[in-house]
mmCIF file of C-alpha atoms in Angstrom:
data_model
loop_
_atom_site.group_PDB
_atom_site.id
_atom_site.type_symbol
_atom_site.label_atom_id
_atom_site.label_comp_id
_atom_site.label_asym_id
_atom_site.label_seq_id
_atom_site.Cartn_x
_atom_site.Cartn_y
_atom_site.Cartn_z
ATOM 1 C CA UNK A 1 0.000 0.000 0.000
ATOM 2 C CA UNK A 2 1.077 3.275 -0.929
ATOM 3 C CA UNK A 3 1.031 6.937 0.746
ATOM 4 C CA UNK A 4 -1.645 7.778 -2.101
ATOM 5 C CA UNK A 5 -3.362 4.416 -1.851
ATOM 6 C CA UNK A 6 -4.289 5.464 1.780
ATOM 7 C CA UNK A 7 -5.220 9.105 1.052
ATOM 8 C CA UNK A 8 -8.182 7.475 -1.168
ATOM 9 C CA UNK A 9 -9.025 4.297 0.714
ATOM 10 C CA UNK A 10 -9.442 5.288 4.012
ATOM 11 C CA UNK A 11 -9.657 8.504 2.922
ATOM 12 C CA UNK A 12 -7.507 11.089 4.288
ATOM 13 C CA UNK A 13 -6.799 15.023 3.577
ATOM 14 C CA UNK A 14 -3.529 16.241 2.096
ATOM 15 C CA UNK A 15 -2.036 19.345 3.807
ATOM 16 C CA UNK A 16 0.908 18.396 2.285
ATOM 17 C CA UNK A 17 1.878 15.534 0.237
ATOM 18 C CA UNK A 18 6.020 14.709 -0.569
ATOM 19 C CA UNK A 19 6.141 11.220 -2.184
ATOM 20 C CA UNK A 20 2.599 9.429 -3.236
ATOM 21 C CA UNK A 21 4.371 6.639 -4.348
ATOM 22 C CA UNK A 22 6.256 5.703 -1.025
ATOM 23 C CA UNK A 23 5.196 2.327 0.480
ATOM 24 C CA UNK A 24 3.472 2.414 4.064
ATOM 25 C CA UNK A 25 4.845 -0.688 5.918
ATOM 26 C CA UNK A 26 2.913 -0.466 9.169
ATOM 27 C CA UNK A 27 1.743 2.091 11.713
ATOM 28 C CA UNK A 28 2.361 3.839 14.946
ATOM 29 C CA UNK A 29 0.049 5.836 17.167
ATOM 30 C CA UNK A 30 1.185 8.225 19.870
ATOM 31 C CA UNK A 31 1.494 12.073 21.170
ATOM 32 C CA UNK A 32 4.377 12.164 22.973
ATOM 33 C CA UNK A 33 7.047 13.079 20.940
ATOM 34 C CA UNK A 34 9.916 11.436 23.085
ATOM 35 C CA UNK A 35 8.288 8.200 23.044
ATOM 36 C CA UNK A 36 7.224 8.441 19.784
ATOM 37 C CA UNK A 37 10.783 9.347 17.937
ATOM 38 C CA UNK A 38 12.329 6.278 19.117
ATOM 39 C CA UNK A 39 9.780 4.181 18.880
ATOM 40 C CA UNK A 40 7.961 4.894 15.611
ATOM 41 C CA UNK A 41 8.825 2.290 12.213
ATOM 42 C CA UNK A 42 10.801 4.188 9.923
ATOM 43 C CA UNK A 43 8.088 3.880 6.807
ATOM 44 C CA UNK A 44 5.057 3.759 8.339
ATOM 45 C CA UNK A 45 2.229 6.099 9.066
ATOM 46 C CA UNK A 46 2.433 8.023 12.360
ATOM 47 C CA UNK A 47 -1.358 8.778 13.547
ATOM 48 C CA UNK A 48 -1.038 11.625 16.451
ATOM 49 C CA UNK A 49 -3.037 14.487 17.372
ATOM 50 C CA UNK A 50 0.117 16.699 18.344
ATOM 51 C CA UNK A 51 -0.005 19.585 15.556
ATOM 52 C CA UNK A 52 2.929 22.096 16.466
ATOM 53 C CA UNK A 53 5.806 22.163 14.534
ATOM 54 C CA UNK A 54 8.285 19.625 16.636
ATOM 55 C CA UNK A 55 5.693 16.975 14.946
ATOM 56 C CA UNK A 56 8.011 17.498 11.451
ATOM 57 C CA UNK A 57 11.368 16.973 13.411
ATOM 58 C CA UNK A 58 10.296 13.750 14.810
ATOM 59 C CA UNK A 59 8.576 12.982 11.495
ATOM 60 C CA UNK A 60 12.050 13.207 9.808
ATOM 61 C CA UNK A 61 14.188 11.738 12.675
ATOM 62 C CA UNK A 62 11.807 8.497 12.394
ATOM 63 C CA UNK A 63 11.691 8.596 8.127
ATOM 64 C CA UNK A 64 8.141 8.093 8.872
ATOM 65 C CA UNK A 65 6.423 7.864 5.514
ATOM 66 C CA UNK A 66 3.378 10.050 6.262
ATOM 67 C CA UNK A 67 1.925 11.991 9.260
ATOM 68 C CA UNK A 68 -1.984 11.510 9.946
ATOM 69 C CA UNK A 69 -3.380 14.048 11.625
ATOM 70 C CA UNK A 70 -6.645 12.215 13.262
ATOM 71 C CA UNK A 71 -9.750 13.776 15.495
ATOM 72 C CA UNK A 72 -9.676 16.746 12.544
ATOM 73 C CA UNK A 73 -6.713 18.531 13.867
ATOM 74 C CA UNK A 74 -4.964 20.324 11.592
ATOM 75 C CA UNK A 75 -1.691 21.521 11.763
ATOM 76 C CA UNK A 76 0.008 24.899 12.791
ATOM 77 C CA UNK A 77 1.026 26.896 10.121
ATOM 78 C CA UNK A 78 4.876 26.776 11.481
ATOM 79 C CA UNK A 79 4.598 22.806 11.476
ATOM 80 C CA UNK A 80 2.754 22.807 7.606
ATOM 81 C CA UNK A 81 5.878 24.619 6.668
ATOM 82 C CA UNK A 82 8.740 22.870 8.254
ATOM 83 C CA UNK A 83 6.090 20.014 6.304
ATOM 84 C CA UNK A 84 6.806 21.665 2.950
ATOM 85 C CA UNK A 85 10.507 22.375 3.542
ATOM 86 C CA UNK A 86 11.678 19.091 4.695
ATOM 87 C CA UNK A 87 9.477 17.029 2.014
ATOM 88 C CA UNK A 88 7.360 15.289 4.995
ATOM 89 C CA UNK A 89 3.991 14.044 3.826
ATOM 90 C CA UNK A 90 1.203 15.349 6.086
ATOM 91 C CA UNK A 91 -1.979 14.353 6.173
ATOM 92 C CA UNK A 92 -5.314 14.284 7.983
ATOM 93 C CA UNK A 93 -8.626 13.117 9.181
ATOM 94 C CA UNK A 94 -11.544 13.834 10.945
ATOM 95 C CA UNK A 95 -11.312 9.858 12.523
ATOM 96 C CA UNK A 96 -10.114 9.048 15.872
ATOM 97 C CA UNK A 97 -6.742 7.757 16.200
ATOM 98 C CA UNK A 98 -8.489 4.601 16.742
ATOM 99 C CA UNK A 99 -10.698 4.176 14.137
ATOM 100 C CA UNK A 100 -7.982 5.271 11.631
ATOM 101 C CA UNK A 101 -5.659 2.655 12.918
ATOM 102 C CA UNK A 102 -8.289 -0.005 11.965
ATOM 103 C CA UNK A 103 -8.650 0.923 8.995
ATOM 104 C CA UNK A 104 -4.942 1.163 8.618
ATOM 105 C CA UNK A 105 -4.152 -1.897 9.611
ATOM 106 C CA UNK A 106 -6.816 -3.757 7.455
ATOM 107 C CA UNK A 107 -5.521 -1.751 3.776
ATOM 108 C CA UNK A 108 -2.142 -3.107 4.849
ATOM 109 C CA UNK A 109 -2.889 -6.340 5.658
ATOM 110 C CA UNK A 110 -4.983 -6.944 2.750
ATOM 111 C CA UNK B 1 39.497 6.467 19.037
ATOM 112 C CA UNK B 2 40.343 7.409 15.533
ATOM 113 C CA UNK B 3 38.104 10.337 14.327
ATOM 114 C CA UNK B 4 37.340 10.183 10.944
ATOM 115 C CA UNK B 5 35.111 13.271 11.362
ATOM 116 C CA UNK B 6 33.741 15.977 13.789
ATOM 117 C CA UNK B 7 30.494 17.625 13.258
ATOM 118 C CA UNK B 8 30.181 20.805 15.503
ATOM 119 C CA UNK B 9 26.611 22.740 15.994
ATOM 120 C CA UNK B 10 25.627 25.384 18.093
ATOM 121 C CA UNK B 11 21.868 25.072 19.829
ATOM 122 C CA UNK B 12 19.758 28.402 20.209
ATOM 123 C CA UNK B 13 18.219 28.908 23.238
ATOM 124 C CA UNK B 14 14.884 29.789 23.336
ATOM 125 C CA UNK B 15 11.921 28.047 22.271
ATOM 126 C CA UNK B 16 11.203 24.507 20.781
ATOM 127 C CA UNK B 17 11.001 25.709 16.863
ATOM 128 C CA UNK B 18 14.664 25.157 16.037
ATOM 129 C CA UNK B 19 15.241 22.039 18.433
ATOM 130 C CA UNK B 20 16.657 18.784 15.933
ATOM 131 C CA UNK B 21 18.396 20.903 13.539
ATOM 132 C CA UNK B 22 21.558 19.807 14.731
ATOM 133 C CA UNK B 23 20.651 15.873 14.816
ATOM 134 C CA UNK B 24 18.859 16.895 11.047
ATOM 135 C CA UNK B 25 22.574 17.735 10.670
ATOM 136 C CA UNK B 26 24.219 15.356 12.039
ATOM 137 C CA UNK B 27 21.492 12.448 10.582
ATOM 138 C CA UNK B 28 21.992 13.672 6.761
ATOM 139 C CA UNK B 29 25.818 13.773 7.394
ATOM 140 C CA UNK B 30 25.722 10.039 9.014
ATOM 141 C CA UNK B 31 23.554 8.767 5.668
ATOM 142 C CA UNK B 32 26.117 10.291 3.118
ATOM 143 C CA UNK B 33 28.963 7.973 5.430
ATOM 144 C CA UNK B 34 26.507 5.508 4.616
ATOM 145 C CA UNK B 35 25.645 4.203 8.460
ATOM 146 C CA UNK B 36 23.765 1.547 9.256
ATOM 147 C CA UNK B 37 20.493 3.376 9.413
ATOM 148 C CA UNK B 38 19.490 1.368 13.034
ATOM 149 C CA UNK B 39 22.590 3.448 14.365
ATOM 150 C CA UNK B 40 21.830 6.578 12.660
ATOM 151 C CA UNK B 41 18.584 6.670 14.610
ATOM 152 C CA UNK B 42 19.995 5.906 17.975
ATOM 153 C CA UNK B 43 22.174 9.537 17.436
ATOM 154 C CA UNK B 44 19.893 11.404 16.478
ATOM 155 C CA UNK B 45 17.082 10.408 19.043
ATOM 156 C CA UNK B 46 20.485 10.794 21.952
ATOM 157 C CA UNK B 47 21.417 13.938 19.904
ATOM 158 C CA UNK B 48 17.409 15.418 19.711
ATOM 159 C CA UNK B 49 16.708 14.903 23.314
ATOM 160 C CA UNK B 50 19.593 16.371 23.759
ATOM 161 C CA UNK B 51 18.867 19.494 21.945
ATOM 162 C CA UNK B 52 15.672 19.806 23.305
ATOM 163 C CA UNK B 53 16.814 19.693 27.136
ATOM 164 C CA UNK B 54 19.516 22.157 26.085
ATOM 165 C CA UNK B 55 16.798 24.493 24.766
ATOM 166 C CA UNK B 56 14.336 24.010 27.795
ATOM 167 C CA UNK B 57 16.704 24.180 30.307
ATOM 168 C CA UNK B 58 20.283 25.292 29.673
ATOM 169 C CA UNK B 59 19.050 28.646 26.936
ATOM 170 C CA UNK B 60 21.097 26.681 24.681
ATOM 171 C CA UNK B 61 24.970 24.896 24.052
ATOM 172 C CA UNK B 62 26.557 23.089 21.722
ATOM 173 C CA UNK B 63 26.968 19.754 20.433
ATOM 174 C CA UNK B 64 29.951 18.244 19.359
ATOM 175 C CA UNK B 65 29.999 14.830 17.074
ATOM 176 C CA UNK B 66 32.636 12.925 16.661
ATOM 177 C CA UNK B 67 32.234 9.956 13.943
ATOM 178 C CA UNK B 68 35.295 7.030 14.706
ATOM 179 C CA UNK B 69 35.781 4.183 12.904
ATOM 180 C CA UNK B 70 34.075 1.759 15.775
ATOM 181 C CA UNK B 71 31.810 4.404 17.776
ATOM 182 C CA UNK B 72 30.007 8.072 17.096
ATOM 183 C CA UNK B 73 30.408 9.809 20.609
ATOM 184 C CA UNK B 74 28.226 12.734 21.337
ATOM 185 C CA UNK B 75 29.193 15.387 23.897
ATOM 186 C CA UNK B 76 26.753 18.421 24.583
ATOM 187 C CA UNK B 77 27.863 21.081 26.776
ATOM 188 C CA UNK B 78 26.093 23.857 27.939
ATOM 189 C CA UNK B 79 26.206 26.716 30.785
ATOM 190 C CA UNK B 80 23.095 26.422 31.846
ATOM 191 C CA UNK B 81 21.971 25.903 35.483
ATOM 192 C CA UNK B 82 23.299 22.773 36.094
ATOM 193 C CA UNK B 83 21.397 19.474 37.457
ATOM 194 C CA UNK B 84 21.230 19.221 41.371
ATOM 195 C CA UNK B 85 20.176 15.554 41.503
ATOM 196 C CA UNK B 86 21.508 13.814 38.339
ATOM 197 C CA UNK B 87 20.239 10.010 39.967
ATOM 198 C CA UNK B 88 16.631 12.021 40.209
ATOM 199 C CA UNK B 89 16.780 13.484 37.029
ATOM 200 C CA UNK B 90 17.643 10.062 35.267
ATOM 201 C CA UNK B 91 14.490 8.468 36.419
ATOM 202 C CA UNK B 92 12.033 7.882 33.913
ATOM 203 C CA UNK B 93 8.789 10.499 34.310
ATOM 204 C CA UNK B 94 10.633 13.055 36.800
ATOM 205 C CA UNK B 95 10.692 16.530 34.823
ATOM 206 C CA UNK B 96 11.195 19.608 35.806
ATOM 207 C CA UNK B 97 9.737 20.825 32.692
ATOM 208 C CA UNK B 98 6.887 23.694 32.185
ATOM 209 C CA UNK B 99 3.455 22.761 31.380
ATOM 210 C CA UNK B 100 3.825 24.952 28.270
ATOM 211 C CA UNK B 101 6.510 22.056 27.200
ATOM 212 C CA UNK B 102 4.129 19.184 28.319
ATOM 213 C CA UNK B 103 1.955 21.063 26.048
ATOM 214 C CA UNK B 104 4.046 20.133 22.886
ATOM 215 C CA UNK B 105 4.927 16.757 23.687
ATOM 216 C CA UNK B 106 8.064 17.156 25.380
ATOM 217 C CA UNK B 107 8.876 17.299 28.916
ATOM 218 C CA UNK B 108 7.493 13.800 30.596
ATOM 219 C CA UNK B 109 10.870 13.022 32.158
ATOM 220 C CA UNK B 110 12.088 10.465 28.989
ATOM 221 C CA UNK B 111 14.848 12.987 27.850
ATOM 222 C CA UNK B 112 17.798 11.376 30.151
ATOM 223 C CA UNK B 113 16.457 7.988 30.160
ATOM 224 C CA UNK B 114 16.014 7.821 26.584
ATOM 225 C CA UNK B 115 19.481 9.515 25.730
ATOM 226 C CA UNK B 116 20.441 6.322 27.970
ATOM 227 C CA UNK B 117 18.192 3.887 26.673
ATOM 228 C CA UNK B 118 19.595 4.173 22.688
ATOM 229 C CA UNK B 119 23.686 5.104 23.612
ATOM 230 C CA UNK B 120 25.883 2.532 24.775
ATOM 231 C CA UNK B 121 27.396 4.731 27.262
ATOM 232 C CA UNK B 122 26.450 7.952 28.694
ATOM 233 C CA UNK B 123 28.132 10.151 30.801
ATOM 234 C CA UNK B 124 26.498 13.154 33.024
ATOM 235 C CA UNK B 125 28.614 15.538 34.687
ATOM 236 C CA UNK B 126 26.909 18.911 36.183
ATOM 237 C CA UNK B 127 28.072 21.921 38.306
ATOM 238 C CA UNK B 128 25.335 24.057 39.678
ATOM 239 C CA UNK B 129 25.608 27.597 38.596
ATOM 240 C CA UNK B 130 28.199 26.313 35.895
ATOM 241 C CA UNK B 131 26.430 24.341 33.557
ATOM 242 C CA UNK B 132 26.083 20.501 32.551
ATOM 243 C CA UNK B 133 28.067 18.330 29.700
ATOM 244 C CA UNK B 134 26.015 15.019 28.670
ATOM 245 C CA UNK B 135 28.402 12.635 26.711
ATOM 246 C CA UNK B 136 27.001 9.854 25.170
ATOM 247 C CA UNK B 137 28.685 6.733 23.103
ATOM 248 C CA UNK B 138 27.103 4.807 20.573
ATOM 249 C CA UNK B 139 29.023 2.173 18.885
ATOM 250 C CA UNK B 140 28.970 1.152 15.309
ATOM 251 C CA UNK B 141 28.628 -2.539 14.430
#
């Protein structure tokens, strides 16, 4: 499954979108940034709720392949242009964290 | 140690919006050396907590890389307050952190632990009123 294969299955919003070809191998959900940077798979889709702009820093420390933006948060204007600048994919949805995980992890099962 | 290279940065003080350019530094430097990238992410989650306790705490320092042929060692240094307690403030969840830190994901007491949890050494040394120097070795494979 690809970045862009998400954005239209489950679907999700594109505040900014880097590389719609990049494969999504697997998930992580979380807020806190410490846990999150060491923990998150490098190429998979990190589902959060955090919006400010350290989320791009910790996007690019983990290689995540896109940033989902659940409960309709959308992201500060500092953080959509760090986005932009550092080629992060950002995304979003108007899910819960939950609900988009599901959904997550049945496209990449399948 | 032979040091094939040393990476130097300077951290702003401040506030949290230009915390992890250093370890985007250091990180893009690491991938042109062609690192194992499972060793590339250890230093720059050591060097990014690093930065950001630097920025909270210390109004900034500097960070100093140097890339051997068996081990990266990290060594920040700044002149900030200093840490009264270091056994305290290595405890997972203690922070002395401001809520308006909390309030952007940082500042839940993982900075030290994690800086220890993903080097293979770490070394704290801290004089009040003088400021602290964290250094931190992670080998390469």
């Amino acid at each position: 499954m690809t970045v862009q294969g998400l954005i239209d299955a489950i679907p999700l919003s594109v505040f900014h979108l880097d590389d719609p070809d990049r494969p999504v191998e697997g998930g992580y959900c979380g807020d806190l940034l410490s846990w999150v940077m060491g923990r998150a798979p490098a190429g998979g889709a990190w589902l959060t709720i955090m919006s400010n702009v350290n989320v791009a820093a910790v996007a690019a420390l983990a290689d995540t392949a896109c940033v989902v933006l659940a409960e309709g948060v959308t992201p500060d204007p500092p953080l959509l242009e760090k986005a932009r600048a550092q080629g992060i994919t950002l995304l979003g949805t108007d899910l819960s964290v939950y609900d988009c995980a599901v959904r997550l992890g049945g496209l990449i099962e399948a | 140690m032979d040091d094939c290279i040393t990476l130097t940065y300077a951290v702003e003080g401040g506030d949290l919006t230009h915390a992890g350019e250093a370890s985007s530094g250091v990180k893009q430097a690491l991938r042109k050396l062609g690192l194992d990238p499972s060793v590339i992410r250890r230093v720059s989650v050591c060097m990014y907590e690093g930065e950001i306790n630097m920025v909270i705490h210390a109004n900034g320092g500097t960070a100093r890389v140097d890339v051997g042929l068996d081990d990266i060692t990290i060594t920040l240094t700044d002149t900030g307050p200093g840490i009264p307690d270091i056994e305290k403030a290595m405890q997972a969840g203690f922070t002395t952190a401001a809520d308006s830190v909390r309030d952007l994901g940082f500042g839940a007491g993982m900075g030290l632990p994690n800086m220890k949890k993903y080097s293979d050494e770490m070394k704290v040394e801290s004089v009040l009123g003088v400021g602290t120097t964290v250094t931190m070795v992670i080998r390469i494979e």
